[in-house]
Short mmCIF file of C-alpha atoms and ligand atoms in Angstrom, two decimals:
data_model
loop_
_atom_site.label_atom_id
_atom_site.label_comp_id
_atom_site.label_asym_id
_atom_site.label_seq_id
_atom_site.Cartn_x
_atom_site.Cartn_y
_atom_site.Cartn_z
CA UNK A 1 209.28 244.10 142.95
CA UNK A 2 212.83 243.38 142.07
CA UNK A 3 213.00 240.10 142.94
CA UNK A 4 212.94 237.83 139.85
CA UNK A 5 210.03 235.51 139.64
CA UNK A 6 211.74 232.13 140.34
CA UNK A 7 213.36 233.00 143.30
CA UNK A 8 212.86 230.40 146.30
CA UNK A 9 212.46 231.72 149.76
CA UNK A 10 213.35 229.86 152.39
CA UNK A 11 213.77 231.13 155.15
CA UNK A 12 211.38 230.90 158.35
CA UNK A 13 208.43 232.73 157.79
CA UNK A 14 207.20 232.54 161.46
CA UNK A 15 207.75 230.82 164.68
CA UNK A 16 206.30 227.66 165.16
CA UNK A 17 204.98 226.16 167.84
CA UNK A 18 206.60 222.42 168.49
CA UNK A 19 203.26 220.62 169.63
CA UNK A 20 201.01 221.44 166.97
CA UNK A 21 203.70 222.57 164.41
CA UNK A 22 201.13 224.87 162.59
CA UNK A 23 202.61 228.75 162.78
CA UNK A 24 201.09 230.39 165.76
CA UNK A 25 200.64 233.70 162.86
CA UNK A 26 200.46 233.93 159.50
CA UNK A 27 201.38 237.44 158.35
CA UNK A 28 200.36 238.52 155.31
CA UNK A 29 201.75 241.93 154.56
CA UNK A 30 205.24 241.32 155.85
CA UNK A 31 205.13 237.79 153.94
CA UNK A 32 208.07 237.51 151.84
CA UNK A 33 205.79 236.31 149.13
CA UNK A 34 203.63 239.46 149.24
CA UNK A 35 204.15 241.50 146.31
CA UNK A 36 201.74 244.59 146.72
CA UNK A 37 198.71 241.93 145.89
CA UNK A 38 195.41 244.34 145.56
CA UNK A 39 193.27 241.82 147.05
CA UNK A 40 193.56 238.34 148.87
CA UNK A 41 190.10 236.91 150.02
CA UNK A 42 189.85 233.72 152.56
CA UNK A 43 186.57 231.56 152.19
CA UNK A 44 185.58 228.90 154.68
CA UNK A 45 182.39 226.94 154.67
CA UNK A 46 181.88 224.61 157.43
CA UNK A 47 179.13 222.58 155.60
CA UNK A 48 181.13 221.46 152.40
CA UNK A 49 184.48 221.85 153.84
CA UNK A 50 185.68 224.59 151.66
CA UNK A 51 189.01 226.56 152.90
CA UNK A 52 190.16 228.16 150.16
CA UNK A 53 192.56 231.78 149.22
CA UNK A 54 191.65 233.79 146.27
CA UNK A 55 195.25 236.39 145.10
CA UNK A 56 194.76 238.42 143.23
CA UNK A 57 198.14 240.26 142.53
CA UNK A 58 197.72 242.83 139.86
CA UNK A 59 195.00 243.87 137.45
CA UNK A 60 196.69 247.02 135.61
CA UNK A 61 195.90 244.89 132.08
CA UNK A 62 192.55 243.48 132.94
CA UNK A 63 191.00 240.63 135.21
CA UNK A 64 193.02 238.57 137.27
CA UNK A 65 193.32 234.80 135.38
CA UNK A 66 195.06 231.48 136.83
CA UNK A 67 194.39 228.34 137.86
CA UNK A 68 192.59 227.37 141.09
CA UNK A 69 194.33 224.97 142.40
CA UNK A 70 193.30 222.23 145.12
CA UNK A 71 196.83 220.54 147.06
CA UNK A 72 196.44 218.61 150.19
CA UNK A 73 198.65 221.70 151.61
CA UNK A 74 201.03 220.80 155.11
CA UNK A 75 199.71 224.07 156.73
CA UNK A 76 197.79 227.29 156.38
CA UNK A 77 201.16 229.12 155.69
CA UNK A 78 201.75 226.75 152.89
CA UNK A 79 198.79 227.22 151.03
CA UNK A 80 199.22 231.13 151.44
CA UNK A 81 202.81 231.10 150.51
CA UNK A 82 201.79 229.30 146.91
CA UNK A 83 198.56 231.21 146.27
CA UNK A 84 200.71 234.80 146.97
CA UNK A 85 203.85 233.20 144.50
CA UNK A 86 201.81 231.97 141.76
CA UNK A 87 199.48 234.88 141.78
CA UNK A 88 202.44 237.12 141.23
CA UNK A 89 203.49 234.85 138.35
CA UNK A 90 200.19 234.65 136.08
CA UNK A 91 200.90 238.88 136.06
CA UNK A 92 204.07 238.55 134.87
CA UNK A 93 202.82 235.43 131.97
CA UNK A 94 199.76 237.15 130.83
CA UNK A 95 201.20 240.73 130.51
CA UNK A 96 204.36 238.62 128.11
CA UNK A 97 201.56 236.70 126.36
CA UNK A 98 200.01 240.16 125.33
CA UNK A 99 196.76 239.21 127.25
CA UNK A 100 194.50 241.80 128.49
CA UNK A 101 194.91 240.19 131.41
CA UNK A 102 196.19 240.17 135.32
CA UNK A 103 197.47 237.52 137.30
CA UNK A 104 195.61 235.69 140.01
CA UNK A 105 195.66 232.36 141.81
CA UNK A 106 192.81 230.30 144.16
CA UNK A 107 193.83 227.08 146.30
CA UNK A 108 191.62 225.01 148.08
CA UNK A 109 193.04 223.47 151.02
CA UNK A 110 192.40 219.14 150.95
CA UNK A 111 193.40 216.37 149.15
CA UNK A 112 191.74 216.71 145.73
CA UNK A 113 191.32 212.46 145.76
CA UNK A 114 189.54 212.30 149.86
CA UNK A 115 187.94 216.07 150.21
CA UNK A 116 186.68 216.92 146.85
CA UNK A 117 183.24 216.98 146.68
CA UNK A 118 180.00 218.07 144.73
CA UNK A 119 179.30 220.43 147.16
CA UNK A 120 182.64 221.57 147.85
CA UNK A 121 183.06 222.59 143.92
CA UNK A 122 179.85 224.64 143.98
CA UNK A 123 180.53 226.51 147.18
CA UNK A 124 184.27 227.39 145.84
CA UNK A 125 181.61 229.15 142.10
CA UNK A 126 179.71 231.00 145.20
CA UNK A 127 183.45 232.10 146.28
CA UNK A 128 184.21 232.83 142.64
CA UNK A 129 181.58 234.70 142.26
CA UNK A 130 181.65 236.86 145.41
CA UNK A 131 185.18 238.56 143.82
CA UNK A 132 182.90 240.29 141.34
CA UNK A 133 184.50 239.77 138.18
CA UNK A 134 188.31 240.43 139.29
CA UNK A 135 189.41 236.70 139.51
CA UNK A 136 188.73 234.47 136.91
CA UNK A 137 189.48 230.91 137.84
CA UNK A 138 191.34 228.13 135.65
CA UNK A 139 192.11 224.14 135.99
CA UNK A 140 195.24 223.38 137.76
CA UNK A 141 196.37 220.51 139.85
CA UNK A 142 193.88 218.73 141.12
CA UNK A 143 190.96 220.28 139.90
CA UNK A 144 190.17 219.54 136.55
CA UNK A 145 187.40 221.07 133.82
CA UNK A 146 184.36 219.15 135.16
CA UNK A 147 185.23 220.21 138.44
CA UNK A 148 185.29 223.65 136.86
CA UNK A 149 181.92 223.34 135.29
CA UNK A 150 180.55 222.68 138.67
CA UNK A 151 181.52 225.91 139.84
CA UNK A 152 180.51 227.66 136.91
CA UNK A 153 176.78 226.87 138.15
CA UNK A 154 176.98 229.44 140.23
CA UNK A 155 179.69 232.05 138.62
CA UNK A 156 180.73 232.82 135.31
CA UNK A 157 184.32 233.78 136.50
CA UNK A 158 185.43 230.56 135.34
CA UNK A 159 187.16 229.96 132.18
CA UNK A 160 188.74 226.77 130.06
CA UNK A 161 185.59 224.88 130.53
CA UNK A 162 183.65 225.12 126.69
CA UNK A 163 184.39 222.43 124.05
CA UNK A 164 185.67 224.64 120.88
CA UNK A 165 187.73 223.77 117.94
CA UNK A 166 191.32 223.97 119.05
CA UNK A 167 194.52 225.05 117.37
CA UNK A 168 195.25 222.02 115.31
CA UNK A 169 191.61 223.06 114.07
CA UNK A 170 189.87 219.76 116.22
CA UNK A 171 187.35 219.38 118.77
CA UNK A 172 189.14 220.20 122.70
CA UNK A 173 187.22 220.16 125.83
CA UNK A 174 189.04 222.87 127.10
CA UNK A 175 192.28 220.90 127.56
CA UNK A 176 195.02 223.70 127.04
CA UNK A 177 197.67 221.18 126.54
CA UNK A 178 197.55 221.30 122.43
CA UNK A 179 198.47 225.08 122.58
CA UNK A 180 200.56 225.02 125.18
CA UNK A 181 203.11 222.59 123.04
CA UNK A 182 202.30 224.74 119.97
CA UNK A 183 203.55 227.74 121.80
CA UNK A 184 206.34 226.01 123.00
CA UNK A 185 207.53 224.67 119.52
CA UNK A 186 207.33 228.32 118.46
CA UNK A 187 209.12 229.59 121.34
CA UNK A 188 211.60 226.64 120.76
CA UNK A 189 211.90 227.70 116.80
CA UNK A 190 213.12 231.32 117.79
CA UNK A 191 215.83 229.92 119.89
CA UNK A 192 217.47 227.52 117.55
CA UNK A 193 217.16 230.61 114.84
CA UNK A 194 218.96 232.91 117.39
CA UNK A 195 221.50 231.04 119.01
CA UNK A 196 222.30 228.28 115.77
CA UNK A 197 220.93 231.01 113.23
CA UNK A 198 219.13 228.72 111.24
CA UNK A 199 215.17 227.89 110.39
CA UNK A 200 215.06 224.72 109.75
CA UNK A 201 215.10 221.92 112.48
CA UNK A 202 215.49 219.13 110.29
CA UNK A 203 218.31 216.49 111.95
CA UNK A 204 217.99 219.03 115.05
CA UNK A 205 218.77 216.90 118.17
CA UNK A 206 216.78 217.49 120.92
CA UNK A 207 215.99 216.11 124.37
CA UNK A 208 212.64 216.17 125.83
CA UNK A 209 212.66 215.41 129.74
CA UNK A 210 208.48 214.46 130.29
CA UNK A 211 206.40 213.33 127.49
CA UNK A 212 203.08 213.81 128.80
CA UNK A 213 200.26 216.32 127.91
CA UNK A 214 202.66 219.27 126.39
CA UNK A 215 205.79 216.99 125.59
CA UNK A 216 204.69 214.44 124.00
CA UNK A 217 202.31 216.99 122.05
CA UNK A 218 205.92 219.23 121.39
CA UNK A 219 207.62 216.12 120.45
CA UNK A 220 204.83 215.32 117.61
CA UNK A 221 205.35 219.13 115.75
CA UNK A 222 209.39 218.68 116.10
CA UNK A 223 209.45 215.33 114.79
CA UNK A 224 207.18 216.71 112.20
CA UNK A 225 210.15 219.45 111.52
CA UNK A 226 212.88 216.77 110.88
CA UNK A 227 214.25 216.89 114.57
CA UNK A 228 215.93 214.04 116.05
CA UNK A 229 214.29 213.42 119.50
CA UNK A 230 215.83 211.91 122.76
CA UNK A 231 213.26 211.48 125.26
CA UNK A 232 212.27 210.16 128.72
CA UNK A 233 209.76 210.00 131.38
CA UNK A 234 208.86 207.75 134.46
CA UNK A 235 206.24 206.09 133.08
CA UNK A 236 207.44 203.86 130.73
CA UNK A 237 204.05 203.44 128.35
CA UNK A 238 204.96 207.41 127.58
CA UNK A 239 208.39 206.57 126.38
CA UNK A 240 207.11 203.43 124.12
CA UNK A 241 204.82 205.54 122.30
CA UNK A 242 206.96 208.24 121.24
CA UNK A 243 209.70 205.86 120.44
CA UNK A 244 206.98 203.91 118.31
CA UNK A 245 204.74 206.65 117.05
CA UNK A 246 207.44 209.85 116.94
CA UNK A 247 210.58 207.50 116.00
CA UNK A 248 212.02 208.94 119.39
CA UNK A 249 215.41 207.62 121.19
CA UNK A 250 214.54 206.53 125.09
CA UNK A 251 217.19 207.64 127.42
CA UNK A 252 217.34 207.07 131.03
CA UNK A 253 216.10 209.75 133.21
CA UNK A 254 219.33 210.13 135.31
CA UNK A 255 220.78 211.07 131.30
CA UNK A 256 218.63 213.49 129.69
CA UNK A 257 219.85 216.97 131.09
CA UNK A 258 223.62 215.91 130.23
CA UNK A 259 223.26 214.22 126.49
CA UNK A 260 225.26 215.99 124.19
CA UNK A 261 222.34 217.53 121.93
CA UNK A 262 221.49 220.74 120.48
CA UNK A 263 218.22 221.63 122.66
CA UNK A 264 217.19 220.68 126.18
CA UNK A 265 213.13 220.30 126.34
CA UNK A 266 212.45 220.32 130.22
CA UNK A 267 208.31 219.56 130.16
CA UNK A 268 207.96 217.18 133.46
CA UNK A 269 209.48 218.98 136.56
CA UNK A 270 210.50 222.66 137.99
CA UNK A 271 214.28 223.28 139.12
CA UNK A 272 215.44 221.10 136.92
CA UNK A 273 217.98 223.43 136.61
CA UNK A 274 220.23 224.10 139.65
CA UNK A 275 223.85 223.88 140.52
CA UNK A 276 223.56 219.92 140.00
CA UNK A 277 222.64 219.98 136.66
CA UNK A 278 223.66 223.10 134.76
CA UNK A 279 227.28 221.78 134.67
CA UNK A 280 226.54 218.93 132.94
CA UNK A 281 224.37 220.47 130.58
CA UNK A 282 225.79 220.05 126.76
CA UNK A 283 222.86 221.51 124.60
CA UNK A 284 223.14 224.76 124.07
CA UNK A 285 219.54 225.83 124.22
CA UNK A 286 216.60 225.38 126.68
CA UNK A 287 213.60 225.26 125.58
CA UNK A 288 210.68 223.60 127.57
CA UNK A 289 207.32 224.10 129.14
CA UNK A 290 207.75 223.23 132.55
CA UNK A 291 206.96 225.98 135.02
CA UNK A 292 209.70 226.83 137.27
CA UNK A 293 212.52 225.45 135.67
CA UNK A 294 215.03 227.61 137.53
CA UNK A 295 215.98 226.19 141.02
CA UNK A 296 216.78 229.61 141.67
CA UNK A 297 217.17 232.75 140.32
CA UNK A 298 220.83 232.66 140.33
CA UNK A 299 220.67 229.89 137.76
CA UNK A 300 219.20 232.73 134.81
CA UNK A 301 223.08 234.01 135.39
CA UNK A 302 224.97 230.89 135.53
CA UNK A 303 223.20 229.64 132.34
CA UNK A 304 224.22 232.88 130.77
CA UNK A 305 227.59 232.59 131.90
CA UNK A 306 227.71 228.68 129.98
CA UNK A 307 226.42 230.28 126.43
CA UNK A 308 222.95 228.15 127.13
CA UNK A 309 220.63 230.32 125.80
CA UNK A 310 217.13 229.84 128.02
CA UNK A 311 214.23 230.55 126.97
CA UNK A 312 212.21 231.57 130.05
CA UNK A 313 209.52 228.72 130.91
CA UNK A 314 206.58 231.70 131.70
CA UNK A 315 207.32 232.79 128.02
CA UNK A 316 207.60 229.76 126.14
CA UNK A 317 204.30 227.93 128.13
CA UNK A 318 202.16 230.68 127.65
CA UNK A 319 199.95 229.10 124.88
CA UNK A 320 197.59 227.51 127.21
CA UNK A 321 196.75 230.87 128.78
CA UNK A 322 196.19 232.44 125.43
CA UNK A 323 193.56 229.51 124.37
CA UNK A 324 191.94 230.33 127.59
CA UNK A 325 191.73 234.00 127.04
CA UNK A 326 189.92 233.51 123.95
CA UNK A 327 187.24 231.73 125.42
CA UNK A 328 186.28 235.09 126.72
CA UNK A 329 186.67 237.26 124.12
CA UNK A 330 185.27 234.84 121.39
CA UNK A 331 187.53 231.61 120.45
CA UNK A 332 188.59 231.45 116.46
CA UNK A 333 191.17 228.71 116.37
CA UNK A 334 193.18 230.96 113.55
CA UNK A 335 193.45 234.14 115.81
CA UNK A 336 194.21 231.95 118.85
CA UNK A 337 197.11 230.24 116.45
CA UNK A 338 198.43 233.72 115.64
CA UNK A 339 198.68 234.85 118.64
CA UNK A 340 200.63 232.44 119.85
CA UNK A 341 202.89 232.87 117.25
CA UNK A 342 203.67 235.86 118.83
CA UNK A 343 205.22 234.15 121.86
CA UNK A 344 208.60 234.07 119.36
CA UNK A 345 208.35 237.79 119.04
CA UNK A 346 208.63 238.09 122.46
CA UNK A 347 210.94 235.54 123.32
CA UNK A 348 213.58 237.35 120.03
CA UNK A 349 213.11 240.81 122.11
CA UNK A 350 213.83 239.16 124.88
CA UNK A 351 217.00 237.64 123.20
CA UNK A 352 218.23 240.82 121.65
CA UNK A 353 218.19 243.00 124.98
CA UNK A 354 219.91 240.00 126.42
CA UNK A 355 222.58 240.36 124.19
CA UNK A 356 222.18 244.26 124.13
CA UNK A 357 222.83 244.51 127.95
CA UNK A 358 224.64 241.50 128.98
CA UNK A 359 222.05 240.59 131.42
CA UNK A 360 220.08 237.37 131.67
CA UNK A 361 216.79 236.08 130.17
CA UNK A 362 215.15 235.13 132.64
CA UNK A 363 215.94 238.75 134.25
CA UNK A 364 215.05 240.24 130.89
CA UNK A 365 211.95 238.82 130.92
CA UNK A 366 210.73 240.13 134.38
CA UNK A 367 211.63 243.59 133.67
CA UNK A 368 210.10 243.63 130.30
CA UNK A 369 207.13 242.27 132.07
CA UNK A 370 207.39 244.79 134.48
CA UNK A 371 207.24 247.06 131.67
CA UNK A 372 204.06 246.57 130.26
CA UNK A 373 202.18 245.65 133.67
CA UNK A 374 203.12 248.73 135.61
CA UNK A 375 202.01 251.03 133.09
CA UNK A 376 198.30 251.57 133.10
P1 NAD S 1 201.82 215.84 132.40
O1 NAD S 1 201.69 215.38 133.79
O2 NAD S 1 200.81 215.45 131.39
O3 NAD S 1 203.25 215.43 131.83
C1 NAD S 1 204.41 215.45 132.58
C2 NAD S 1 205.17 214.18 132.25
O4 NAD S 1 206.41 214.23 132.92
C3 NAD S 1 204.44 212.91 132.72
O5 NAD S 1 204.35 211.99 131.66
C4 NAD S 1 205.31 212.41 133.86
O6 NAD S 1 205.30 211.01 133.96
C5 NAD S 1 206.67 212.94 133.46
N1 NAD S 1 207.61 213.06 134.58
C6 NAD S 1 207.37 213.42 135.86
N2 NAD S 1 208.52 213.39 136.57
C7 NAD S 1 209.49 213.04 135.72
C8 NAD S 1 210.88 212.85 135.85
N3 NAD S 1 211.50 212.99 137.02
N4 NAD S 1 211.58 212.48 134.76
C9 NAD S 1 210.97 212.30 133.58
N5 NAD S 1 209.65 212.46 133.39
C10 NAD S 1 208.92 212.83 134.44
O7 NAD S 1 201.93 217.43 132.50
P2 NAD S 1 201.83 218.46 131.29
O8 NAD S 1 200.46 219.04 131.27
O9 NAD S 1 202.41 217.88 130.08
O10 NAD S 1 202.78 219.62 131.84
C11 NAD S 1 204.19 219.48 131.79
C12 NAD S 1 204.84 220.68 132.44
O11 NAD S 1 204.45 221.86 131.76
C13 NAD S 1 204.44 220.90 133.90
O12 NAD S 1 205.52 221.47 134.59
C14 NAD S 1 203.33 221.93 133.80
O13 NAD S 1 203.22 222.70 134.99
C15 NAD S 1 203.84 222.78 132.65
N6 NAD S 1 202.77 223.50 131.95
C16 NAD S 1 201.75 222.80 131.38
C17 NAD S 1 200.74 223.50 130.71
C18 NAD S 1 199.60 222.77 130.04
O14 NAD S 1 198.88 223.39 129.25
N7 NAD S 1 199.41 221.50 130.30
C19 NAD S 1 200.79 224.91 130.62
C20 NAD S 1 201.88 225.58 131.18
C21 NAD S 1 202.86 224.86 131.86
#
């Protein structure tokens, strides 16, 4: 349970056989993924195609939420390997996010754009609803809400899926994007205030790497704040609009992690930051929603080691898992708002025992995590 959450495993999980190159086994306790999971469930339905994994790791705080995710996965092993890893992971952000909540994961195996299918969708809701209650199933890459609201036909362990009035107090369809860049301004907020020691963010440079769903919506509140923003992405159309709309800077994407600014915004990619790019980072805080954002766990430490304070990416994106929570419990935009505001407590706790101890964020993090989840 030690190991920190972003930590890549690579080494050879089984042998392989050279003709077929599927592993000839796929273990499961001895994975290196596995994590004391309570439950992992594999569906198959030969009529609609369905192969899918339900984890779920931990349910100490409640049921087990996270995304179901459908990826054209290379093998068996693969699609294991992520469901076990990203299981582990929604534990660790809900328990942060002060949800009543455990962390679980499904993946359907097939290309979202060639397998996907009516059928398909409603089988995975009989799946859903076969866990009784303990796995409650999100949108994640490639599946989206109507795909969602398929399943729920047969299940009501589904969640994200009801239009409701969302943070900024308008209409969403269930999109978590909006609070997922409010909770990330927030989280962003209480690291200028404890590494600059100052409130306001008005001529604040910073550098937003992605300006898509969350970053473009981040860039809109920080450019509402005063901040100066720097931004890229690889679609270009992204880029025009925040430099027309937001008054943004476009910078080429080999530039952003090294431009000499205050705050570093990663909201496109994971391992963005690894032993490539950490030396050339200038800002002096990280602050972003992608998930992943540490190549590897060693990269918490050298961070440190540079005075960059980071502000771990499961703590800072958690405001898209909030919204969803309250779908369950009864969504009022206000509460929803307020608890996300709460993602700065967490993150200045986090901070302060950094400092306290001398240890890492990102470390911090897990153990505080650990903290709360491992006590019933
Ligand atoms: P998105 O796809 O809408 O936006 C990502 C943007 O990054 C796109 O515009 C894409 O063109 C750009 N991009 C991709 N590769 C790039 C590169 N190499 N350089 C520059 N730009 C690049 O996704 P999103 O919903 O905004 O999510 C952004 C990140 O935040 C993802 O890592 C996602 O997993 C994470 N996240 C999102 C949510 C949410 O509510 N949407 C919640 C938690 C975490």
């Amino acid at each position: 349970m030690n190991a920190p959450i972003n930590s890549t495993i690579n080494q050879p999980l089984t042998d392989t056989n050279e003709q077929n190159k599927e592993p000839m086994n796929m273990s499961v306790f001895s994975h290196p993924e596995f994590d004391n999971h309570e439950q992992l469930t594999f569906f198959s339905d030969e009529k609609s195609g369905l192969k899918a994994i339900i984890a779920v790791h931990n349910t100490n705080l409640g049921p087990a939420l996270g995304g179901c995710r459908m990826w054209h996965y290379a093998s068996d092993e693969e699609a294991l390997r992520d469901v076990l890893r990203l299981s582990r992971g929604m534990t660790y952000k809900s328990a942060l996010a002060n949800l009543k909540l455990g962390g679980g994961k499904s993946v359907i195996i097939g290309d979202p754009r060639q397998h996907k299918s009516e059928a398909l969708l409603e089988m995975m809701g009989r799946c859903l609803e076969r866990t009784g209650g303990q796995y409650i199933a999100a949108e994640d890459s490639g599946t989206s809400v109507p795909d969602l609201q398929v399943m729920s036909r047969f299940t009501n362990n589904v969640a994200g899926i009801t239009e409701r009035t969302g943070i900024d107090g308008l209409p969403c369809n269930g999109d978590p994007s909006p609070a997922t860049a409010y909770g990330c301004f927030v989280g962003l907020k209480a690291a200028v205030k404890h590494q600059f020691g100052r409130d306001d963010l008005s001529g604040l440079k910073v550098a937003i790497q992605g300006v898509g769903n969350v970053g473009y919506r981040l860039a809109k509140h920080l450019r509402q704040a005063g901040a100066e923003l720097f931004v890229t992405d690889i679609h270009e159309e992204q880029v025009r609009l925040a430099v027309t709309e937001l008054g943004a800077t476009a910078v080429a994407q080999e530039e952003i992690l090294g431009l000499d600014v205050d705050v570093l915004s990663p909201c496109a990619l994971g391992a963005v930051l690894n032993d490539f790019s950490i030396p050339q980072i200038k800002a002096k805080v990280i602050a972003g929603a992608a998930n992943n954002q540490l190549a590897l766990a060693k990269h918490d430490q050298l961070l440190q080691q540079r005075g960059i304070l980071y502000a771990p990416d499961y703590v800072i994106n958690a405001g898209g898992i909030i919204d969803i929570y309250y779908e369950r419990v009864g969504h009022e935009h206000t509460k929803v708002r307020a608890h996300i505001d709460t993602i700065a407590d967490t993150l200045q706790e986090i901070f302060r025992r950094a400092d306290d101890s001398g240890r890492p964020t990102g470390e911090i993090a897990n153990t505080l995590a650990e903290e709360r989840f491992m006590t019933r």
